[in-house]
Amino acid sequence: MAEKVESMREPAETELTEGEELEKKNEQMKERKVSWAKLGRVDSLNLEAGRVSMSHRHSSQVNWRRTLSLAFQSIGVVYGDIGTSPLYVYSSTFTDGIDHTDDIIGVLSLIIYTIALLPMLKYVFIVLFANDNGDGGTFALYSLICRYAKVSLIPNNQPEDRKLSNYKLDLPSNELKRAQTIKKKLENSKMAQYILFIVTIMGTSMVIGDGVLTPSISVLSAVSGIDSLGKNAVVGVSVLILVVLFSVQRFGTDKVGFAFAPIITVWFLFISGIGLYNLFVHDIGVLRAFNPMYMVQYFQRNGKKGWVSLGGIFLCITGTEAMFADLGHFNVKAIQFSFSCVTFPALVTAYCGQAAYLRKFPNQVEKTFYNSIPDPLYWPTFVVAVAAAIIASQAMISGAFAIISQSLSLGCFPRVKVVHTSAKYEGQVYIPEVNYMLMIACVVVTAAFQTTEKIGNAYGIAVVSVMVITTGLLTLIMLVIWKTSIWLIALFLVGFLSIEVIYLSSVLYKFVQGGFLPLVFASFLMAIMAIWHYVHKKRYMFELNNKVSSEYMRKLASNPNINRVPGIGLLYSELVQGIPPIFSHFISNIPSIHSVVVIVSIKPIPLSKVAVEERFLFRQLEPREYRMFRCVARYGYNDRMEEPKEFERQLIENLKEFIRHEHFVLEGEAPGNVEKTEEQVEAVQQPNPSSGSSPSIQSFNAARSANSSNRIVSSRIVSVPIRGAEEEMQFVQAEMEKGIVYLLGETEVVAAENASFFKKLIVNYVYDFLRKNFRQGETIMAIPRSRLLRVGMTYEI
């Protein structure tokens, strides 16, 4: 940290010697310390958080060259699904054949306006702007709401979070009454918080369910183009292709995107070219479909049958949610550019061309796409179609990885390995366990359903359900965060929700014909997320309610039987507020403690990135001679954990910088440095009731100032007395060189004896099974096993 502060001022101070620079730095600090004391003891956490580098923001603010590069990649990753929908939309819509040729124009009109309104208008030009510092998806919407209103089931709106540069709690004092009222109701209603959480994990589960259904329907529809193959052969080839697809995921979105983008680009050229050919050769009159009256006439002619057919028409926008879910892999401008300039015109042209062909050959609707291809282009198009169908799966697979990564950091999913596959582009992740589970599920679905029509029945429910959830969450964001005009909110909600509910009612009609499948997937995933989050929350609250008291620490300081051993001990705890109960358990079993102890909390923050300068926050625990520190290491859900050596280096460097600031601040309290009136002392000692903050790492210098008169000074437990800032920093460095040991509490959570049978089943068996069969904490944090000391403890909840 000191090196970074120095380098920022380097251009202006290149001619200063090292001694002059240190003297100047000390003078500046001395000038500030008096003002710090007068400000009512601004604590070190605020100082740490104040040094912000805005260069660590998400890649949404990038130059056009990089944006074009990301736009090209997005063609290969995001649009494979929606881009291959022309393979099966007309056959899924006209399952019983075409009764009237004008029905073709009516369906085409519905397709055009569905693509224009939902993917284009709603997602590309509205939903993408509701990103969470560049990241999209259902969890990103939820975390965004949690930062502006205290609706998270685990406390997240704390002082150690608010000073983050990406943590924008910048609501003006004269904010709209409507936003304040809704915010207050949300914060005061546990029911509303539970509903919000359940809706979020439901949407997340549906998107992951899409990741199972998309590969199956896309690959099956492409391979079925070979007429000579029987059904079993088509299924066998499809399964083989799916296994290969999931095997290449480990290379990462970056490499996969660049490999796939040219193929999808060629695919779009093929379908738009064939569409134009059919349009001019067969019937250019289908362009009348741009007149919405043909939609009305279609429903007048077909009634209930037309309503049921909406389930097939809706398949033209499958994969739309991927644009938002995959946003973290790219950026807003890249998605907007690639969809508006490439995907949308190619799709509309392809559907118009197929409609023109069907007007002349209405009896060939079962294989409209392949039958409409001119003979010389058949096999080249088939090869590209198979390749495009394989790539179509990539959109939802990448989206599933991104969403699981987000849910992990919010405590909503068992621990799994998250591999960041690109140092160049943020948010590109690969999760091996999820990848193989998706592969197995895809193979099972493909082998069980065997036809695209049956999978299509299942597919629509998942997609439209996610869209409805997104509409609801975005409306809440408009009300509470954006504070949009009520008329625009009403127009958005009524307009889009009415369209989506009509589509949802149609796809639910086919529930028993396969529509139950995504709901089964979603229910299974929701159960895992809900159980894990429930026990995670109960465990957190247990530690919060049983944290070590200050009285215990005073007794520990005066206990001559506690031995100090050389080195630094890093005690890991999920508890941000206070000292975890595992510490007292550790001391009672091993009556010794390292010369320097740092209680480390890895705290997930509900935003995508935390700048390195803001990662570590420290507090020194009383008595100061004991050299015990609290450290909060804050990570966004797209931050990667450093390697142990790098983490240790960053932590110790920041700890030394903290010690330097602390000594300057304490000097500011010395008699003669600052003259305090009684009113100023009172202001220091009284907490701010309007801050609404928790008793976590909050104004610890103020607390120290208040307790300065009765501070305990014990020489019995300290082998080396307290010195000046430089000596203390050297002492910490020397202890680091003697070795760092990781102390990890291995807590077993069990239901209380008087708990209900259902609770015992959930906690003692289901949660325990998930905990044992997923990755353990030291694996996630990459703790070296040779320097790991575990302490076991049982929590009853």
mmCIF file of C-alpha atoms in Angstrom, residues 347-643:
data_model
loop_
_atom_site.group_PDB
_atom_site.id
_atom_site.type_symbol
_atom_site.label_atom_id
_atom_site.label_comp_id
_atom_site.label_asym_id
_atom_site.label_seq_id
_atom_site.Cartn_x
_atom_site.Cartn_y
_atom_site.Cartn_z
ATOM 1 C CA LEU A 347 -33.111 -13.311 -37.526
ATOM 2 C CA VAL A 348 -35.890 -11.182 -39.028
ATOM 3 C CA THR A 349 -34.611 -11.903 -42.544
ATOM 4 C CA ALA A 350 -34.403 -15.652 -41.820
ATOM 5 C CA TYR A 351 -37.975 -15.845 -40.497
ATOM 6 C CA CYS A 352 -39.330 -13.772 -43.387
ATOM 7 C CA GLY A 353 -37.608 -16.097 -45.879
ATOM 8 C CA GLN A 354 -39.030 -19.234 -44.246
ATOM 9 C CA ALA A 355 -42.510 -17.672 -44.221
ATOM 10 C CA ALA A 356 -42.192 -16.899 -47.936
ATOM 11 C CA TYR A 357 -41.213 -20.536 -48.610
ATOM 12 C CA LEU A 358 -44.140 -21.866 -46.539
ATOM 13 C CA ARG A 359 -46.583 -19.664 -48.447
ATOM 14 C CA LYS A 360 -45.665 -21.682 -51.545
ATOM 15 C CA PHE A 361 -45.082 -25.075 -49.847
ATOM 16 C CA PRO A 362 -47.327 -25.098 -46.734
ATOM 17 C CA ASN A 363 -47.156 -28.901 -46.425
ATOM 18 C CA GLN A 364 -43.394 -28.857 -45.703
ATOM 19 C CA VAL A 365 -43.645 -27.169 -42.316
ATOM 20 C CA GLU A 366 -42.130 -30.109 -40.372
ATOM 21 C CA LYS A 367 -38.628 -29.371 -41.711
ATOM 22 C CA THR A 368 -39.072 -25.826 -42.945
ATOM 23 C CA PHE A 369 -35.492 -24.731 -42.449
ATOM 24 C CA TYR A 370 -33.737 -27.568 -44.272
ATOM 25 C CA ASN A 371 -36.336 -27.785 -47.044
ATOM 26 C CA SER A 372 -36.017 -24.056 -47.785
ATOM 27 C CA ILE A 373 -32.246 -24.252 -48.401
ATOM 28 C CA PRO A 374 -31.220 -24.099 -52.101
ATOM 29 C CA ASP A 375 -29.654 -27.432 -53.155
ATOM 30 C CA PRO A 376 -26.062 -26.156 -53.737
ATOM 31 C CA LEU A 377 -25.980 -24.710 -50.212
ATOM 32 C CA TYR A 378 -27.588 -27.655 -48.392
ATOM 33 C CA TRP A 379 -24.517 -29.476 -47.068
ATOM 34 C CA PRO A 380 -22.456 -26.366 -46.257
ATOM 35 C CA THR A 381 -25.477 -25.002 -44.388
ATOM 36 C CA PHE A 382 -26.000 -28.311 -42.604
ATOM 37 C CA VAL A 383 -22.395 -28.361 -41.368
ATOM 38 C CA VAL A 384 -22.635 -24.757 -40.172
ATOM 39 C CA ALA A 385 -26.044 -25.499 -38.585
ATOM 40 C CA VAL A 386 -24.633 -28.389 -36.558
ATOM 41 C CA ALA A 387 -21.708 -26.225 -35.467
ATOM 42 C CA ALA A 388 -24.055 -23.337 -34.610
ATOM 43 C CA ALA A 389 -26.331 -25.641 -32.630
ATOM 44 C CA ILE A 390 -23.380 -26.831 -30.584
ATOM 45 C CA ILE A 391 -22.407 -23.241 -29.952
ATOM 46 C CA ALA A 392 -26.000 -22.355 -29.048
ATOM 47 C CA SER A 393 -25.480 -24.262 -25.841
ATOM 48 C CA GLN A 394 -22.597 -21.994 -24.894
ATOM 49 C CA ALA A 395 -24.805 -19.014 -24.009
ATOM 50 C CA MET A 396 -26.684 -20.676 -21.173
ATOM 51 C CA ILE A 397 -23.665 -22.694 -19.993
ATOM 52 C CA SER A 398 -21.647 -19.492 -19.568
ATOM 53 C CA GLY A 399 -24.646 -17.860 -17.910
ATOM 54 C CA ALA A 400 -24.994 -20.777 -15.479
ATOM 55 C CA PHE A 401 -21.312 -20.469 -14.511
ATOM 56 C CA ALA A 402 -21.635 -16.714 -13.913
ATOM 57 C CA ILE A 403 -24.793 -17.084 -11.807
ATOM 58 C CA ILE A 404 -23.403 -19.902 -9.644
ATOM 59 C CA SER A 405 -20.291 -17.795 -9.056
ATOM 60 C CA GLN A 406 -22.489 -14.905 -7.845
ATOM 61 C CA SER A 407 -24.654 -17.120 -5.632
ATOM 62 C CA LEU A 408 -21.550 -18.591 -3.971
ATOM 63 C CA SER A 409 -20.431 -15.202 -2.723
ATOM 64 C CA LEU A 410 -23.907 -14.428 -1.405
ATOM 65 C CA GLY A 411 -23.978 -17.636 0.649
ATOM 66 C CA CYS A 412 -26.632 -19.320 -1.496
ATOM 67 C CA PHE A 413 -24.778 -22.329 -2.903
ATOM 68 C CA PRO A 414 -22.420 -25.011 -1.558
ATOM 69 C CA ARG A 415 -18.740 -24.328 -2.074
ATOM 70 C CA VAL A 416 -17.434 -25.264 -5.513
ATOM 71 C CA LYS A 417 -14.234 -24.435 -7.379
ATOM 72 C CA VAL A 418 -14.486 -21.245 -9.468
ATOM 73 C CA VAL A 419 -11.761 -20.924 -12.111
ATOM 74 C CA HIS A 420 -11.227 -17.450 -13.596
ATOM 75 C CA THR A 421 -10.306 -18.271 -17.168
ATOM 76 C CA SER A 422 -9.250 -14.827 -18.384
ATOM 77 C CA ALA A 423 -6.993 -12.211 -16.830
ATOM 78 C CA LYS A 424 -7.916 -9.827 -19.649
ATOM 79 C CA TYR A 425 -11.709 -9.868 -19.361
ATOM 80 C CA GLU A 426 -13.420 -9.756 -15.983
ATOM 81 C CA GLY A 427 -16.195 -12.130 -15.014
ATOM 82 C CA GLN A 428 -15.231 -15.047 -17.269
ATOM 83 C CA VAL A 429 -15.391 -18.112 -15.033
ATOM 84 C CA TYR A 430 -15.508 -21.904 -15.297
ATOM 85 C CA ILE A 431 -16.874 -24.210 -12.582
ATOM 86 C CA PRO A 432 -15.813 -27.858 -13.104
ATOM 87 C CA GLU A 433 -18.399 -29.457 -10.803
ATOM 88 C CA VAL A 434 -21.312 -27.531 -12.334
ATOM 89 C CA ASN A 435 -19.999 -28.233 -15.840
ATOM 90 C CA TYR A 436 -20.068 -32.000 -15.359
ATOM 91 C CA MET A 437 -23.455 -31.960 -13.625
ATOM 92 C CA LEU A 438 -24.901 -29.982 -16.550
ATOM 93 C CA MET A 439 -23.347 -32.443 -19.005
ATOM 94 C CA ILE A 440 -24.905 -35.457 -17.274
ATOM 95 C CA ALA A 441 -28.304 -33.717 -17.104
ATOM 96 C CA CYS A 442 -28.150 -32.799 -20.823
ATOM 97 C CA VAL A 443 -27.306 -36.343 -21.853
ATOM 98 C CA VAL A 444 -30.172 -37.735 -19.746
ATOM 99 C CA VAL A 445 -32.693 -35.222 -21.174
ATOM 100 C CA THR A 446 -31.582 -35.878 -24.758
ATOM 101 C CA ALA A 447 -31.774 -39.650 -24.352
ATOM 102 C CA ALA A 448 -35.148 -39.510 -22.557
ATOM 103 C CA PHE A 449 -37.066 -37.019 -24.760
ATOM 104 C CA GLN A 450 -35.418 -37.860 -28.137
ATOM 105 C CA THR A 451 -37.405 -35.222 -30.101
ATOM 106 C CA THR A 452 -37.214 -31.436 -30.220
ATOM 107 C CA GLU A 453 -41.001 -31.093 -29.949
ATOM 108 C CA LYS A 454 -41.091 -32.669 -26.469
ATOM 109 C CA ILE A 455 -38.096 -30.686 -25.251
ATOM 110 C CA GLY A 456 -39.650 -27.524 -26.736
ATOM 111 C CA ASN A 457 -42.700 -28.024 -24.509
ATOM 112 C CA ALA A 458 -40.413 -28.048 -21.486
ATOM 113 C CA TYR A 459 -38.158 -25.281 -22.716
ATOM 114 C CA GLY A 460 -40.639 -22.419 -22.937
ATOM 115 C CA ILE A 461 -41.713 -22.484 -19.272
ATOM 116 C CA ALA A 462 -38.156 -21.929 -18.015
ATOM 117 C CA VAL A 463 -37.460 -19.006 -20.364
ATOM 118 C CA VAL A 464 -40.707 -17.080 -19.860
ATOM 119 C CA SER A 465 -40.623 -17.623 -16.069
ATOM 120 C CA VAL A 466 -37.209 -15.960 -15.872
ATOM 121 C CA MET A 467 -38.508 -13.057 -17.984
ATOM 122 C CA VAL A 468 -41.459 -12.502 -15.635
ATOM 123 C CA ILE A 469 -39.144 -12.528 -12.595
ATOM 124 C CA THR A 470 -36.760 -10.079 -14.296
ATOM 125 C CA THR A 471 -39.667 -7.732 -15.054
ATOM 126 C CA GLY A 472 -40.734 -7.781 -11.400
ATOM 127 C CA LEU A 473 -37.258 -7.159 -9.988
ATOM 128 C CA LEU A 474 -36.547 -4.413 -12.522
ATOM 129 C CA THR A 475 -39.808 -2.668 -11.621
ATOM 130 C CA LEU A 476 -38.662 -2.670 -7.986
ATOM 131 C CA ILE A 477 -35.301 -1.190 -9.051
ATOM 132 C CA MET A 478 -37.119 1.526 -11.019
ATOM 133 C CA LEU A 479 -39.198 2.378 -7.950
ATOM 134 C CA VAL A 480 -36.514 2.294 -5.250
ATOM 135 C CA ILE A 481 -33.209 3.002 -7.010
ATOM 136 C CA TRP A 482 -33.782 4.732 -10.347
ATOM 137 C CA LYS A 483 -36.838 6.623 -9.031
ATOM 138 C CA THR A 484 -38.331 6.692 -12.514
ATOM 139 C CA SER A 485 -41.574 8.447 -13.334
ATOM 140 C CA ILE A 486 -44.554 6.391 -12.173
ATOM 141 C CA TRP A 487 -46.103 6.592 -15.643
ATOM 142 C CA LEU A 488 -43.025 5.105 -17.291
ATOM 143 C CA ILE A 489 -42.903 2.379 -14.637
ATOM 144 C CA ALA A 490 -46.568 1.576 -15.240
ATOM 145 C CA LEU A 491 -45.986 1.483 -19.006
ATOM 146 C CA PHE A 492 -43.004 -0.860 -18.563
ATOM 147 C CA LEU A 493 -44.747 -3.160 -16.097
ATOM 148 C CA VAL A 494 -48.129 -3.395 -17.793
ATOM 149 C CA GLY A 495 -46.720 -3.541 -21.310
ATOM 150 C CA PHE A 496 -44.091 -6.242 -20.857
ATOM 151 C CA LEU A 497 -45.793 -8.202 -18.084
ATOM 152 C CA SER A 498 -48.992 -8.567 -20.130
ATOM 153 C CA ILE A 499 -47.017 -9.986 -23.078
ATOM 154 C CA GLU A 500 -45.041 -12.371 -20.854
ATOM 155 C CA VAL A 501 -48.074 -13.567 -18.879
ATOM 156 C CA ILE A 502 -49.911 -14.412 -22.131
ATOM 157 C CA TYR A 503 -46.901 -16.441 -23.282
ATOM 158 C CA LEU A 504 -46.587 -18.063 -19.832
ATOM 159 C CA SER A 505 -50.220 -19.159 -19.870
ATOM 160 C CA SER A 506 -49.668 -20.751 -23.274
ATOM 161 C CA VAL A 507 -46.535 -22.702 -22.330
ATOM 162 C CA LEU A 508 -48.114 -23.879 -19.057
ATOM 163 C CA TYR A 509 -50.856 -25.466 -21.160
ATOM 164 C CA LYS A 510 -48.247 -28.048 -22.198
ATOM 165 C CA PHE A 511 -47.208 -28.781 -18.620
ATOM 166 C CA VAL A 512 -47.991 -32.503 -18.700
ATOM 167 C CA GLN A 513 -46.356 -32.884 -22.136
ATOM 168 C CA GLY A 514 -42.892 -32.095 -20.766
ATOM 169 C CA GLY A 515 -43.386 -28.637 -19.301
ATOM 170 C CA PHE A 516 -42.871 -30.056 -15.808
ATOM 171 C CA LEU A 517 -39.181 -30.706 -16.459
ATOM 172 C CA PRO A 518 -37.773 -27.182 -15.847
ATOM 173 C CA LEU A 519 -39.942 -26.868 -12.748
ATOM 174 C CA VAL A 520 -38.439 -30.113 -11.420
ATOM 175 C CA PHE A 521 -34.923 -28.791 -12.128
ATOM 176 C CA ALA A 522 -35.762 -25.449 -10.545
ATOM 177 C CA SER A 523 -37.315 -27.050 -7.454
ATOM 178 C CA PHE A 524 -34.254 -29.248 -6.930
ATOM 179 C CA LEU A 525 -31.826 -26.324 -7.268
ATOM 180 C CA MET A 526 -34.031 -24.056 -5.143
ATOM 181 C CA ALA A 527 -34.073 -26.661 -2.382
ATOM 182 C CA ILE A 528 -30.265 -26.845 -2.377
ATOM 183 C CA MET A 529 -29.908 -23.050 -2.366
ATOM 184 C CA ALA A 530 -32.575 -22.512 0.301
ATOM 185 C CA ILE A 531 -31.188 -25.189 2.654
ATOM 186 C CA TRP A 532 -27.608 -23.985 2.283
ATOM 187 C CA HIS A 533 -28.601 -20.342 2.805
ATOM 188 C CA TYR A 534 -30.822 -21.165 5.793
ATOM 189 C CA VAL A 535 -28.101 -23.038 7.706
ATOM 190 C CA HIS A 536 -25.467 -20.515 6.603
ATOM 191 C CA LYS A 537 -27.599 -17.734 8.087
ATOM 192 C CA LYS A 538 -28.304 -19.654 11.318
ATOM 193 C CA ARG A 539 -24.605 -20.409 11.727
ATOM 194 C CA TYR A 540 -23.714 -16.755 11.175
ATOM 195 C CA MET A 541 -26.298 -15.590 13.726
ATOM 196 C CA PHE A 542 -25.072 -18.201 16.261
ATOM 197 C CA GLU A 543 -21.535 -16.835 16.004
ATOM 198 C CA LEU A 544 -22.859 -13.285 16.218
ATOM 199 C CA ASN A 545 -24.794 -14.033 19.406
ATOM 200 C CA ASN A 546 -21.942 -15.994 21.037
ATOM 201 C CA LYS A 547 -18.954 -13.823 20.171
ATOM 202 C CA VAL A 548 -16.145 -13.426 22.687
ATOM 203 C CA SER A 549 -16.757 -10.638 25.207
ATOM 204 C CA SER A 550 -14.340 -7.846 26.091
ATOM 205 C CA GLU A 551 -14.363 -9.156 29.682
ATOM 206 C CA TYR A 552 -12.951 -12.458 28.447
ATOM 207 C CA MET A 553 -10.194 -10.617 26.575
ATOM 208 C CA ARG A 554 -9.252 -8.654 29.732
ATOM 209 C CA LYS A 555 -9.007 -11.875 31.741
ATOM 210 C CA LEU A 556 -6.978 -13.463 28.971
ATOM 211 C CA ALA A 557 -4.573 -10.516 29.034
ATOM 212 C CA SER A 558 -3.937 -11.014 32.751
ATOM 213 C CA ASN A 559 -3.555 -14.812 32.531
ATOM 214 C CA PRO A 560 0.104 -15.812 33.079
ATOM 215 C CA ASN A 561 -0.486 -19.328 31.737
ATOM 216 C CA ILE A 562 -0.981 -18.143 28.153
ATOM 217 C CA ASN A 563 2.238 -18.572 26.196
ATOM 218 C CA ARG A 564 3.275 -16.467 23.209
ATOM 219 C CA VAL A 565 4.911 -18.345 20.337
ATOM 220 C CA PRO A 566 6.885 -16.785 17.472
ATOM 221 C CA GLY A 567 5.184 -15.959 14.178
ATOM 222 C CA ILE A 568 1.825 -14.681 12.997
ATOM 223 C CA GLY A 569 -1.433 -16.550 13.429
ATOM 224 C CA LEU A 570 -4.269 -15.954 10.961
ATOM 225 C CA LEU A 571 -7.541 -17.074 12.565
ATOM 226 C CA TYR A 572 -10.270 -17.371 9.928
ATOM 227 C CA SER A 573 -13.816 -16.484 10.848
ATOM 228 C CA GLU A 574 -16.995 -15.716 8.921
ATOM 229 C CA LEU A 575 -17.946 -13.282 11.669
ATOM 230 C CA VAL A 576 -17.258 -9.666 10.780
ATOM 231 C CA GLN A 577 -18.592 -8.256 14.049
ATOM 232 C CA GLY A 578 -16.388 -9.044 17.046
ATOM 233 C CA ILE A 579 -14.276 -12.091 17.971
ATOM 234 C CA PRO A 580 -15.706 -15.501 17.002
ATOM 235 C CA PRO A 581 -16.494 -18.139 19.670
ATOM 236 C CA ILE A 582 -13.984 -20.484 18.058
ATOM 237 C CA PHE A 583 -11.190 -18.260 19.488
ATOM 238 C CA SER A 584 -12.035 -19.018 23.130
ATOM 239 C CA HIS A 585 -12.443 -22.688 22.206
ATOM 240 C CA PHE A 586 -8.972 -22.621 20.641
ATOM 241 C CA ILE A 587 -7.380 -21.012 23.732
ATOM 242 C CA SER A 588 -9.033 -23.495 26.099
ATOM 243 C CA ASN A 589 -7.577 -26.426 24.115
ATOM 244 C CA ILE A 590 -4.165 -24.956 23.263
ATOM 245 C CA PRO A 591 -3.143 -22.389 25.925
ATOM 246 C CA SER A 592 -0.756 -20.528 23.624
ATOM 247 C CA ILE A 593 -1.027 -17.820 21.059
ATOM 248 C CA HIS A 594 1.193 -16.331 18.373
ATOM 249 C CA SER A 595 3.115 -13.093 18.891
ATOM 250 C CA VAL A 596 0.818 -11.404 16.387
ATOM 251 C CA VAL A 597 -2.739 -12.626 15.823
ATOM 252 C CA VAL A 598 -4.960 -11.457 12.977
ATOM 253 C CA ILE A 599 -8.594 -12.575 13.006
ATOM 254 C CA VAL A 600 -9.440 -12.625 9.293
ATOM 255 C CA SER A 601 -12.963 -12.471 7.893
ATOM 256 C CA ILE A 602 -13.397 -13.120 4.183
ATOM 257 C CA LYS A 603 -16.480 -10.992 3.613
ATOM 258 C CA PRO A 604 -18.403 -11.278 0.352
ATOM 259 C CA ILE A 605 -19.779 -7.903 -0.725
ATOM 260 C CA PRO A 606 -22.916 -7.785 -2.921
ATOM 261 C CA LEU A 607 -21.174 -6.141 -5.853
ATOM 262 C CA SER A 608 -18.976 -7.454 -8.614
ATOM 263 C CA LYS A 609 -15.562 -5.953 -7.805
ATOM 264 C CA VAL A 610 -13.758 -4.456 -4.811
ATOM 265 C CA ALA A 611 -10.719 -2.303 -5.580
ATOM 266 C CA VAL A 612 -7.482 -3.698 -4.137
ATOM 267 C CA GLU A 613 -6.895 -0.465 -2.195
ATOM 268 C CA GLU A 614 -10.185 -1.037 -0.360
ATOM 269 C CA ARG A 615 -9.884 -4.762 0.261
ATOM 270 C CA PHE A 616 -8.424 -4.847 3.784
ATOM 271 C CA LEU A 617 -9.870 -3.103 6.825
ATOM 272 C CA PHE A 618 -8.220 -3.393 10.246
ATOM 273 C CA ARG A 619 -8.970 -2.787 13.896
ATOM 274 C CA GLN A 620 -6.585 -3.336 16.782
ATOM 275 C CA LEU A 621 -8.186 -5.125 19.712
ATOM 276 C CA GLU A 622 -7.738 -4.094 23.313
ATOM 277 C CA PRO A 623 -5.377 -4.449 25.111
ATOM 278 C CA ARG A 624 -3.078 -3.059 22.420
ATOM 279 C CA GLU A 625 -0.018 -4.760 23.936
ATOM 280 C CA TYR A 626 -1.491 -8.134 23.016
ATOM 281 C CA ARG A 627 -1.013 -7.339 19.307
ATOM 282 C CA MET A 628 -4.314 -8.786 18.166
ATOM 283 C CA PHE A 629 -6.014 -7.354 15.086
ATOM 284 C CA ARG A 630 -9.336 -7.770 13.340
ATOM 285 C CA CYS A 631 -9.111 -7.837 9.576
ATOM 286 C CA VAL A 632 -11.962 -7.796 7.076
ATOM 287 C CA ALA A 633 -10.918 -8.871 3.575
ATOM 288 C CA ARG A 634 -13.722 -7.835 1.237
ATOM 289 C CA TYR A 635 -14.318 -9.555 -2.090
ATOM 290 C CA GLY A 636 -16.945 -8.955 -4.744
ATOM 291 C CA TYR A 637 -18.595 -11.967 -6.344
ATOM 292 C CA ASN A 638 -16.330 -11.698 -9.400
ATOM 293 C CA ASP A 639 -13.081 -11.137 -7.482
ATOM 294 C CA ARG A 640 -10.625 -13.982 -7.452
ATOM 295 C CA MET A 641 -8.878 -15.115 -4.270
ATOM 296 C CA GLU A 642 -5.150 -14.500 -4.344
ATOM 297 C CA GLU A 643 -2.584 -17.252 -3.917
#
